[in-house]
Coordinates of C-alpha atoms in Angstrom, one line a residue:
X1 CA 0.4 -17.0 -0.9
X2 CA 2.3 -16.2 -4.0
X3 CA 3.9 -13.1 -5.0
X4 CA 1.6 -13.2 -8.0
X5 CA -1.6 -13.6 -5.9
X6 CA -0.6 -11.1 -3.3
X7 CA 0.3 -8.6 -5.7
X8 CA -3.4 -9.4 -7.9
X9 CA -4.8 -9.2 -4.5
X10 CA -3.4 -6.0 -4.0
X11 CA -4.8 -4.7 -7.6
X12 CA -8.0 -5.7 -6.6
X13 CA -7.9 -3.8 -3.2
X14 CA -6.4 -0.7 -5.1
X15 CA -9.0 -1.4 -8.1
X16 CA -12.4 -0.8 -5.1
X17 CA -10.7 2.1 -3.7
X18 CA -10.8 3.6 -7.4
X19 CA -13.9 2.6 -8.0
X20 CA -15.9 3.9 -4.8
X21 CA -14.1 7.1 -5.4
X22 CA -15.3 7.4 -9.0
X23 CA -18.9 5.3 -9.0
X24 CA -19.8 5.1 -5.2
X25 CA -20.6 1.8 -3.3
X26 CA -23.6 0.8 -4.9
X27 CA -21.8 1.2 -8.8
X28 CA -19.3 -1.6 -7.7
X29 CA -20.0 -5.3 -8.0
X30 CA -16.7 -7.6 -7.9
X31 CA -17.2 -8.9 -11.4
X32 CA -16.5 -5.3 -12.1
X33 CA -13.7 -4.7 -9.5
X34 CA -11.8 -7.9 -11.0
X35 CA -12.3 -6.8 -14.5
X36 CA -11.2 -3.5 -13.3
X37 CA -7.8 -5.0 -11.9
X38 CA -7.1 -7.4 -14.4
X39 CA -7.3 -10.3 -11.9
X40 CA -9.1 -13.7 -13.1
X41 CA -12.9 -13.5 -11.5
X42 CA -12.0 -16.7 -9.7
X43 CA -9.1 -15.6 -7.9
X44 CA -10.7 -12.3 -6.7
X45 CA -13.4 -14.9 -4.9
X46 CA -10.6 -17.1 -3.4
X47 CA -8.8 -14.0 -2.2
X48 CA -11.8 -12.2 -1.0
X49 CA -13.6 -15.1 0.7
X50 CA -16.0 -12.4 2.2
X51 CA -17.5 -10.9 -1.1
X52 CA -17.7 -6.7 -2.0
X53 CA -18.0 -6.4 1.7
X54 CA -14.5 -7.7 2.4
X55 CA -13.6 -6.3 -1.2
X56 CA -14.4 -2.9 0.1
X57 CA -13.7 -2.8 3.6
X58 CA -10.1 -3.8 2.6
X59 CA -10.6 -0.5 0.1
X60 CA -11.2 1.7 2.6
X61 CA -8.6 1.2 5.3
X62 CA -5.9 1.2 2.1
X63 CA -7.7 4.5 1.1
X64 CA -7.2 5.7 4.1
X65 CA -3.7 4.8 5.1
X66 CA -3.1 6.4 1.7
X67 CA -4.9 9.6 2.6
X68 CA -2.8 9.4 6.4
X69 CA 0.4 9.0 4.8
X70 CA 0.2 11.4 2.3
X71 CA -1.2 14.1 5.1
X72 CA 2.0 13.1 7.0
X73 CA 4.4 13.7 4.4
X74 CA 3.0 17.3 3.7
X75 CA 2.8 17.9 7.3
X76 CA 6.5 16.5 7.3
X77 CA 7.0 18.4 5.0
X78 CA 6.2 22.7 6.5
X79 CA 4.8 21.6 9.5
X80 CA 3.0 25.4 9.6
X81 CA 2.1 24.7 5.5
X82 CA 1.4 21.1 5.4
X83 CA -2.3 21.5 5.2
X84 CA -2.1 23.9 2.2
X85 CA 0.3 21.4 0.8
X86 CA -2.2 18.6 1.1
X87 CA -5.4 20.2 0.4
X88 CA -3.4 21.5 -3.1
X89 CA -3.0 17.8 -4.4
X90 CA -6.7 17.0 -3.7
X91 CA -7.5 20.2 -5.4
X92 CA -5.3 18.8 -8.6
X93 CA -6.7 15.5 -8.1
X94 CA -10.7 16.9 -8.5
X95 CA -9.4 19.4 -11.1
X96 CA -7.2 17.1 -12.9
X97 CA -10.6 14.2 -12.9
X98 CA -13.1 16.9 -14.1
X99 CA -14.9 16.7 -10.8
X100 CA -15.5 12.6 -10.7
X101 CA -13.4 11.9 -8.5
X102 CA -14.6 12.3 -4.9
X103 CA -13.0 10.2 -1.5
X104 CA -13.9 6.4 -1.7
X105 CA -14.5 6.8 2.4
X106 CA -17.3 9.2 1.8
X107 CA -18.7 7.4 -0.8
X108 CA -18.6 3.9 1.6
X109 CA -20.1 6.5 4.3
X110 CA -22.9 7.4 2.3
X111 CA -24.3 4.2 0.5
X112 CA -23.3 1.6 3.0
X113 CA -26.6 -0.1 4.3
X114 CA -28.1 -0.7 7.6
X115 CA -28.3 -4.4 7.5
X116 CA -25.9 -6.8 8.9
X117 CA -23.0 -7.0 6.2
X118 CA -22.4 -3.4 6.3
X119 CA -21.3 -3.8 10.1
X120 CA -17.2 -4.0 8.5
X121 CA -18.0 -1.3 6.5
X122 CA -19.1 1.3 8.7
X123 CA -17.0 0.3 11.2
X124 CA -13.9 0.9 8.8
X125 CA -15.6 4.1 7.9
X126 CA -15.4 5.4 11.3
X127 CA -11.9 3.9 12.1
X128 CA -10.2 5.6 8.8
X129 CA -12.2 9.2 10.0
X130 CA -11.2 8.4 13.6
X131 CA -7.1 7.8 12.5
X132 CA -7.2 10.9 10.3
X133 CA -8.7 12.9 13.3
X134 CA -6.4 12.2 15.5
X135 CA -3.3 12.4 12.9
X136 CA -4.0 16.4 12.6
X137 CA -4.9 16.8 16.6
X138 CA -1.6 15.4 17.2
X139 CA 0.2 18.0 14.6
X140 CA -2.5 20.7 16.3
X141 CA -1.5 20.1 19.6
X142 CA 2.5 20.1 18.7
X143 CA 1.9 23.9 17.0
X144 CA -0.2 25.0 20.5
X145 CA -3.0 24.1 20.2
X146 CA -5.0 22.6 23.8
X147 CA -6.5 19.1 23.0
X148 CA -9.9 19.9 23.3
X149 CA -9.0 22.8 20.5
X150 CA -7.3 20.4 18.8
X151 CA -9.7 17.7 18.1
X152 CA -12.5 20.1 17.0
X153 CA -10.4 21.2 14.7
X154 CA -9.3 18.2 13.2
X155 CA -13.1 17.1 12.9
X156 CA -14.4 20.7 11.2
X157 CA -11.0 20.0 8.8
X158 CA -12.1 17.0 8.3
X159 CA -15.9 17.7 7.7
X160 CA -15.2 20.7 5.7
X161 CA -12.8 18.9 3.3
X162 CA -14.7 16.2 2.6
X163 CA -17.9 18.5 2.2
X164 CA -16.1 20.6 -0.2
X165 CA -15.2 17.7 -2.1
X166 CA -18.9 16.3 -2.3
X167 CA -20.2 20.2 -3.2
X168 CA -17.3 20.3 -6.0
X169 CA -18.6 17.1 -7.3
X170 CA -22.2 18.3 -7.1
X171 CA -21.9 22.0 -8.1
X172 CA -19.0 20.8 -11.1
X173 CA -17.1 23.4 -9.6
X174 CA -13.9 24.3 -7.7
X175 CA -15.4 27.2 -5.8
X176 CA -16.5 24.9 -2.7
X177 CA -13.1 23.8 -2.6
X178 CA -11.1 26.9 -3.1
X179 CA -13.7 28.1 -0.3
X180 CA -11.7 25.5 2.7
X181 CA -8.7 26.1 1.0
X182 CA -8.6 29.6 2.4
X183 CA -10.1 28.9 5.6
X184 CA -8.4 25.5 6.6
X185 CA -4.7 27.1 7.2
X186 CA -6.2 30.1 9.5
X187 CA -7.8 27.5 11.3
X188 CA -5.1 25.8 12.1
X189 CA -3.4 28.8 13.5
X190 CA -2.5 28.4 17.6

């Protein structure tokens, strides 16, 4: 493969992950994904052999890996701050997009189907949530915490973020938000 096809691959990959953050699953098609990316409609199918589905389920575990790394730089950062540090940039990042846009994992969550084809989605759903879970229960059990404590945790830090994010985006507000942001970091307290 090219360097120009990998890196319009990439675009396109990058392009979903916007998308489903800002329109949701269902306001996606690849027509508009391609447009979107500024890659040729033709090339997105030869790349993506496996339609949206693939389209998207590439999306996600980028969006994800995104989400770990920048969560493990923060962490990397003030390992007893790191959360604050994190949750600040996804308050800037709802702030900064007037509330529109949300976490392109949720979104996937949410809309994906029950039928066959949405088998890769949900799947890379739950492995992204799964990654993320055990990222902070690793950092939870380094500042004391048992691992039973410790993955609890992670999940209601999880839950609650992503919750917060969904009420912002519902209630046009950054109250739901600021509401975790206080709560997360005694939380994470041994």
């Amino acid at each position: 493969m090219s360097k120009t096809a990998v890196t319009g691959r990439q675009r396109v990959i990058e392009a979903a992950a916007t998308m489903l953050a800002l329109h949701g699953l269902r306001g996606i098609s690849i027509r508009e994904v391609a447009k979107f990316a500024n890659t040729p409609l033709g090339s997105t199918y030869h790349n993506f052999p496996g339609g949206k589905q693939q389209i998207v389920t590439e999306a996600i575990h980028w969006a994800g890996t995104q989400a770990s790394a920048q969560l493990q730089a923060c962490l990397a950062k003030d390992s007893e701050n790191g959360i604050s540090l994190f949750l600040a940039k996804w308050r800037e990042r709802l702030v900064n997009s007037t509330f529109r846009h949300g976490c392109p994992i949720v979104a996937a969550a949410i809309e994906a189907g029950q039928e066959g084809e949405a088998v890769q989605i949900k799947a890379a759903v739950s492995q992204v949530f799964s990654d993320w879970q055990l990222l902070l229960s690793e950092h939870l059990i380094k500042q004391g915490h048992s691992a039973p404590s410790a993955q609890a945790i992670a999940l209601t830090i999880i839950a609650g973020i992503e919750g917060a994010v969904i009420l912002c985006r519902g209630h046009q507000s950054i109250q739901p938000f600021d509401a975790i942001f206080a709560c997360i970091p005694k939380m994470m307290q041994a």
